[in-house]
PDB file of C-alpha atoms in Angstrom:
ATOM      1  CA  UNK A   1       4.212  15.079   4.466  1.00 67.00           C
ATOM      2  CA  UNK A   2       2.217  13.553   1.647  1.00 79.00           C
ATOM      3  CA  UNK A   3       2.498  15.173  -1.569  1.00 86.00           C
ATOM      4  CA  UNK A   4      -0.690  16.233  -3.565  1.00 89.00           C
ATOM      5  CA  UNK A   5      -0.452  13.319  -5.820  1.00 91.00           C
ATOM      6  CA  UNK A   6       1.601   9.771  -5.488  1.00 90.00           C
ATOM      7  CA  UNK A   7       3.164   8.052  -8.376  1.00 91.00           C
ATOM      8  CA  UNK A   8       2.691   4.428  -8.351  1.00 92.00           C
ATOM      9  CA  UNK A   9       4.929   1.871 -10.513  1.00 91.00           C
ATOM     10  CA  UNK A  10       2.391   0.621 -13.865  1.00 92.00           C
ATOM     11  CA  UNK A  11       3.552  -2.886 -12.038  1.00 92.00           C
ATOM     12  CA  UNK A  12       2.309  -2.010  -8.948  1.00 93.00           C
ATOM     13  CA  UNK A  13      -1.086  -0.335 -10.790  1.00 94.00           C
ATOM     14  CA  UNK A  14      -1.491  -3.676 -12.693  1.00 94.00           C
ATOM     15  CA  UNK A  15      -1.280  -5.923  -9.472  1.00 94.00           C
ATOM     16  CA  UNK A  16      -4.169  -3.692  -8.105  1.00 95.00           C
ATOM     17  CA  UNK A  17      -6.099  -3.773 -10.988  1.00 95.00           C
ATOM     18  CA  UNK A  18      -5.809  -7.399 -11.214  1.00 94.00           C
ATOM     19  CA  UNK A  19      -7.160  -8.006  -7.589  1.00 93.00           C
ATOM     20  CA  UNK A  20      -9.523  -5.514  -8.085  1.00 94.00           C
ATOM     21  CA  UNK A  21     -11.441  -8.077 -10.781  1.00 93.00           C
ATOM     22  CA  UNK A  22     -11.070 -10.724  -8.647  1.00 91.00           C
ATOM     23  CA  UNK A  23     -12.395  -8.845  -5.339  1.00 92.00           C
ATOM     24  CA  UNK A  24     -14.671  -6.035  -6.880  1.00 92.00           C
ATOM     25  CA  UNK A  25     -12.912  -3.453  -4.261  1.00 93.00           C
ATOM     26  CA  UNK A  26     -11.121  -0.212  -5.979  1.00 94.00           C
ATOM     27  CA  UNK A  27      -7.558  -0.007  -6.152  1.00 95.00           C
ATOM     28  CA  UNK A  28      -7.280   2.438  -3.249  1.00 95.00           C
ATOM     29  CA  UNK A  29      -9.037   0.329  -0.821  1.00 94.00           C
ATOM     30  CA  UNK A  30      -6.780  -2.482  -1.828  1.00 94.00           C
ATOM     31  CA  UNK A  31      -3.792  -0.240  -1.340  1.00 95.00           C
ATOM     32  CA  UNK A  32      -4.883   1.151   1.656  1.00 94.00           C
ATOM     33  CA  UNK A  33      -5.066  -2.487   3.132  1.00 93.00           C
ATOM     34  CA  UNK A  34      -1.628  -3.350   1.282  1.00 93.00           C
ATOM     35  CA  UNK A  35       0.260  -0.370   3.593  1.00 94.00           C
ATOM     36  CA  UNK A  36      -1.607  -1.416   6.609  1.00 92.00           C
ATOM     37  CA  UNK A  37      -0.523  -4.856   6.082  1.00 91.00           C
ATOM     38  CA  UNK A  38       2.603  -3.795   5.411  1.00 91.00           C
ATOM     39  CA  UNK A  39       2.835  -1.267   8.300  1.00 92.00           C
ATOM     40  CA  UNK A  40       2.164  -4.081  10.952  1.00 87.00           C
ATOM     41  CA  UNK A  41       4.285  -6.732   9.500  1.00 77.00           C
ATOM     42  CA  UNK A  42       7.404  -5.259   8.861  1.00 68.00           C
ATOM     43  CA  UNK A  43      10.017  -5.960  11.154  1.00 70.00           C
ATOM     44  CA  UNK A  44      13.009  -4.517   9.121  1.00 64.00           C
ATOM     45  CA  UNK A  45      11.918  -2.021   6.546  1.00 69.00           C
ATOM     46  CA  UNK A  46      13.480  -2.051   3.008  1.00 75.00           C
ATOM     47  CA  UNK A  47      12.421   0.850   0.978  1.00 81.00           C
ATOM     48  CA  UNK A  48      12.674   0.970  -2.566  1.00 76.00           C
ATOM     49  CA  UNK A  49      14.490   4.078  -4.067  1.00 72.00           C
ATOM     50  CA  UNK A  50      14.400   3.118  -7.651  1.00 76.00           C
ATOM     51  CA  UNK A  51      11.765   5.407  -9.642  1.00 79.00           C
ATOM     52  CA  UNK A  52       9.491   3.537 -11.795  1.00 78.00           C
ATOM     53  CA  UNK A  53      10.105   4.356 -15.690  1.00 80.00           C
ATOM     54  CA  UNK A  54       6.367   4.042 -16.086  1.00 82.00           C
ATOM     55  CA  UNK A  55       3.936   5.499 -14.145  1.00 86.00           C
ATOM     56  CA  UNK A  56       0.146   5.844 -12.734  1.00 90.00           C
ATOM     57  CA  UNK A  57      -0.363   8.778 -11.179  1.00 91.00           C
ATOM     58  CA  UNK A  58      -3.157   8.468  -8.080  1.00 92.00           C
ATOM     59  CA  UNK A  59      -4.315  11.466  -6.234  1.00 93.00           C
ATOM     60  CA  UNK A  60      -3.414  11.548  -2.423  1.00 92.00           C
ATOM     61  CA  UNK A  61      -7.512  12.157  -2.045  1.00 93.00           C
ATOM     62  CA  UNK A  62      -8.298   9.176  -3.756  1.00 94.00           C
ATOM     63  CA  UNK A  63      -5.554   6.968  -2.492  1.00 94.00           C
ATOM     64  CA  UNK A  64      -6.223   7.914   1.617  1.00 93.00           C
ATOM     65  CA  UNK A  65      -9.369   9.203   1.126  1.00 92.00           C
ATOM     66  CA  UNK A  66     -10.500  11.106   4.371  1.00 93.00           C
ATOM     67  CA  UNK A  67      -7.965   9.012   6.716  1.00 94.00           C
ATOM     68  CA  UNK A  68      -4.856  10.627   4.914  1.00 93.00           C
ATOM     69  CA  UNK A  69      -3.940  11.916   8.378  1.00 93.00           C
ATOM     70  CA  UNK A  70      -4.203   9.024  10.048  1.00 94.00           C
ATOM     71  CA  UNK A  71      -2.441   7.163   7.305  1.00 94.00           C
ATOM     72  CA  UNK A  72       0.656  10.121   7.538  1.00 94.00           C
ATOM     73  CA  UNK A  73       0.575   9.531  11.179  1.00 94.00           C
ATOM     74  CA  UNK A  74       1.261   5.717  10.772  1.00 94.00           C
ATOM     75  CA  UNK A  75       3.947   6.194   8.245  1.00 92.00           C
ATOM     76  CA  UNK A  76       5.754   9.086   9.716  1.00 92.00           C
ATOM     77  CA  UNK A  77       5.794   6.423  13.222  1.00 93.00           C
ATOM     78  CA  UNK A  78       6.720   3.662  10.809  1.00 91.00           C
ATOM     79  CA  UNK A  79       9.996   5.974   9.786  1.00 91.00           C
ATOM     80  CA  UNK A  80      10.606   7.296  12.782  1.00 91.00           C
ATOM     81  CA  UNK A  81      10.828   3.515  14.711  1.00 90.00           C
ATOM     82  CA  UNK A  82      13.052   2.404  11.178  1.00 89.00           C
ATOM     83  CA  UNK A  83      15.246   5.311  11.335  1.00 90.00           C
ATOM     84  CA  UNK A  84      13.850   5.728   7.743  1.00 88.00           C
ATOM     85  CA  UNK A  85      14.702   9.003   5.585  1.00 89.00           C
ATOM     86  CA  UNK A  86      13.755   8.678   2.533  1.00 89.00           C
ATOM     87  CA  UNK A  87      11.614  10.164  -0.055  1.00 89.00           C
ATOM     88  CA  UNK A  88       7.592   9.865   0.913  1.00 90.00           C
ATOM     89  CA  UNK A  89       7.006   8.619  -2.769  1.00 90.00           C
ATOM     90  CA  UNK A  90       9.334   5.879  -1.961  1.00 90.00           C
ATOM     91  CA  UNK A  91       7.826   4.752   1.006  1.00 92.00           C
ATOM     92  CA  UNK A  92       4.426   4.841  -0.142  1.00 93.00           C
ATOM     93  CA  UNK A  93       5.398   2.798  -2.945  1.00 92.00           C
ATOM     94  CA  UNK A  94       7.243   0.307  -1.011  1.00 92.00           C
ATOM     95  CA  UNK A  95       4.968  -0.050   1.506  1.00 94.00           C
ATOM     96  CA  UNK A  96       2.089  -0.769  -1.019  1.00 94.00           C
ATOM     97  CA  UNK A  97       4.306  -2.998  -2.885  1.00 92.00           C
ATOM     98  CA  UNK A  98       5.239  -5.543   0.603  1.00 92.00           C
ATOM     99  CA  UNK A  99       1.526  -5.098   1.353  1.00 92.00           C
ATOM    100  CA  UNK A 100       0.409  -6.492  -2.287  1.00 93.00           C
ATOM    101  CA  UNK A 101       3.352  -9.319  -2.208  1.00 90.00           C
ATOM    102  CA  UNK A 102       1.179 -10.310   1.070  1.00 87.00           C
ATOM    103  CA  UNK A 103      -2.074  -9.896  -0.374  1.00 89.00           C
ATOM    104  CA  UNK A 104      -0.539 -12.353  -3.714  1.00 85.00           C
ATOM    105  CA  UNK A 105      -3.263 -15.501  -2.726  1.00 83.00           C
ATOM    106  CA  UNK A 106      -6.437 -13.124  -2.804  1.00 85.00           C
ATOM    107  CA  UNK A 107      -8.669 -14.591  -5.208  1.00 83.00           C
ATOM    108  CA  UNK A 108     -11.714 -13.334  -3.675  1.00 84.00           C
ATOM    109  CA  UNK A 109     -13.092 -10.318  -1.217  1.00 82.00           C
ATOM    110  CA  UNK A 110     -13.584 -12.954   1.542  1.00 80.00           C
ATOM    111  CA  UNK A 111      -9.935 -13.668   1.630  1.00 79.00           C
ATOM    112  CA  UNK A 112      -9.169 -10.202   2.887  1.00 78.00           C
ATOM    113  CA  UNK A 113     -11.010 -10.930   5.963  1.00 72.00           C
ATOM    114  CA  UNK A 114      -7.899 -13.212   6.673  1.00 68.00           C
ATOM    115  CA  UNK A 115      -5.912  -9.887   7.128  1.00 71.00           C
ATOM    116  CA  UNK A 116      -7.683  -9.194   9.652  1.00 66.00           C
ATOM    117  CA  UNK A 117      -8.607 -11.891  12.162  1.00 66.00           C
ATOM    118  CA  UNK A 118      -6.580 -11.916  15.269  1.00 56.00           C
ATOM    119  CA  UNK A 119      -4.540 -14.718  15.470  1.00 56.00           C
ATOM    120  CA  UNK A 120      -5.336 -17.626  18.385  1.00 52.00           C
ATOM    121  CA  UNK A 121      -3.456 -18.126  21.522  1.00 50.00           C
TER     122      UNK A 121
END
């Protein structure tokens, strides 16, 4: 499903590199934790057809490192429970854009650890 290389938008590269110098973590991790967040928050998924005039190429090895099955299993279940058919390019680019909208207060690496605390009650 995944091509061999994913095209993000320079906005969407930017927003990564700018959380990247506040939280020292590389720009795949942080998109890898912008499509989980995105992946588990979504209720009604809006995916973003419009291709970016400018570009930043990533390669799908880099991006998913080795968990790029597990991250095609999670988006093909994603689509499949949104009735979504659309372009993988799209997704991926959607997905890590909701993901970094959620991630907009992170000012530091310990504020990630936010994401992932289970909630009380």
């Amino acid at each position: 499903m995944f091509p061999s290389r994913i095209q993000l938008s320079k906005k969407t590269w930017d927003r990564l590199q700018y959380i990247q110098t506040k939280t020292r973590l590389t720009p795949n991790v942080l998109a890898r934790t912008a499509i989980v967040l995105a992946l588990r928050d979504t209720h009604t998924a809006t995916i973003n057809e419009n291709k970016p005039e400018q570009t930043h190429v990533i390669n799908r090895d880099v991006l998913f490192g080795d968990q790029a099955g597990v991250y095609e299993a999670l988006i093909r279940q994603f689509c499949a429970e949104q009735n979504i058919d659309a372009d993988v390019q799209d997704i991926v680019r959607s997905l890590i854009d909701v993901g970094l909208h959620k991630m907009g207060h992170v000012k530091k690496v310990s504020d990630i650890s936010y994401f992932y605390k289970k909630p009380k009650g």
